[in-house]
């Protein structure tokens, strides 16, 4: 699969998030900052994937419904501009569900079962023998999302590469049936930011594992999260020699502290002894408080005016409806089903 680091020409971009929880610092470094940068150069759409969120949450739908506006507020709070980026809601775009039905006929069950990301997720979610059909087939629905927007560039984490691969397989099948280019293949745009670990250092930061620092975290929550961060377990006294590798505080300082030379100095001091975890945590906390304060305040202001958030999502979804309907008509045509 072809991937790209930088782009100069204007492209059509689709990205999305499952609306299963508020966004966190991992999203901020991994995707949100990149989206803010991309929106002025490219045609960007962000899909709030509420239907995909249901594929493993249908028994607790409020986990999705209650987070849709949280996610939109997160986008706006970090600087995604609805004048430049179309923000739309998956469930309000019926063309996506219809395309999913057509594409389903082109994908074998065996192919779905081979998708490594889905395989891992099935394992970790403990579905046992009752895997929801919608879960196994969500890569088909994601192919519908991507192709329906005629996206050429999809900024994603590396766990999403199998989805893009499946998308392009479907696109090629449709084009081969059509005998011409009806749909466009896409490329992944991988973020070059390293994945942010969870505060306990055991996993990546994840909404589902409850180990994340949300963008809307309160001052106190942020303080507690930094205090609880995993450091070097053998660094017991200030004078002990300290380890940087696997030390979450330093990983975060690398990701968020604007002064790299200062962080390099701190590392050196920590390694040779003489710098306590209390101090490094304090420095990190200050830097994160400064980053999150304006984001938290803007986010709250948006959430205080839900009608405005809904209007932004409604207008974006209207634009998206027009685009995706057109692709649906084209795909129906490929199957000869455009009688009227
Ligand atoms: N699967 C993506 C995730 O879990 C969300 C998503 C849904 C998406 N549709 C998309 C991402 C289309 C990019 C393009 O984060």
Tab-separated table of C-alpha atoms and ligand atoms in Angstrom, residues 14-18 27 35 47-49 52 90 121 138 141-143 145-146 154-157 159-160 163-164 207, ligand 1:
chain	number	residue	atom	x	y	z
A	14	UNK	CA	-11.500	12.130	4.443
A	15	UNK	CA	-10.787	11.345	8.050
A	16	UNK	CA	-13.062	10.197	10.803
A	17	UNK	CA	-13.457	9.143	14.387
A	18	UNK	CA	-15.781	6.706	16.047
A	27	UNK	CA	-5.725	12.271	19.225
A	35	UNK	CA	-6.014	18.054	10.439
A	47	UNK	CA	-16.795	12.097	9.417
A	48	UNK	CA	-18.179	11.569	12.900
A	49	UNK	CA	-18.565	7.803	12.600
A	52	UNK	CA	-19.263	2.534	13.071
A	90	UNK	CA	-22.306	9.237	9.264
A	121	UNK	CA	-10.178	-6.123	17.979
A	138	UNK	CA	-17.166	-2.436	9.242
A	141	UNK	CA	-18.677	0.426	5.521
A	142	UNK	CA	-15.418	2.327	5.867
A	143	UNK	CA	-14.720	1.640	2.191
A	145	UNK	CA	-17.164	6.245	3.558
A	146	UNK	CA	-13.876	6.763	1.767
A	154	UNK	CA	-6.822	9.419	4.204
A	155	UNK	CA	-4.889	10.509	7.297
A	156	UNK	CA	-4.958	7.564	9.691
A	157	UNK	CA	-2.953	5.670	12.256
A	159	UNK	CA	-3.875	0.340	12.572
A	160	UNK	CA	-6.169	1.649	9.820
A	163	UNK	CA	-9.079	-0.705	6.033
A	164	UNK	CA	-7.535	1.335	3.252
A	207	UNK	CA	-10.720	6.020	24.976
B	1	LIG	N1	-12.131	3.465	11.758
B	1	LIG	C1	-11.782	4.815	12.107
B	1	LIG	C2	-11.303	4.793	13.561
B	1	LIG	O1	-11.626	3.890	14.298
B	1	LIG	C3	-12.934	5.767	11.980
B	1	LIG	C4	-13.431	5.940	10.580
B	1	LIG	C5	-14.661	5.620	10.104
B	1	LIG	C6	-12.691	6.498	9.487
B	1	LIG	N2	-14.766	5.930	8.792
B	1	LIG	C7	-13.596	6.466	8.381
B	1	LIG	C8	-11.400	6.993	9.323
B	1	LIG	C9	-13.177	6.926	7.124
B	1	LIG	C10	-11.000	7.451	8.082
B	1	LIG	C11	-11.889	7.409	6.982
B	1	LIG	O2	-10.629	5.707	13.965
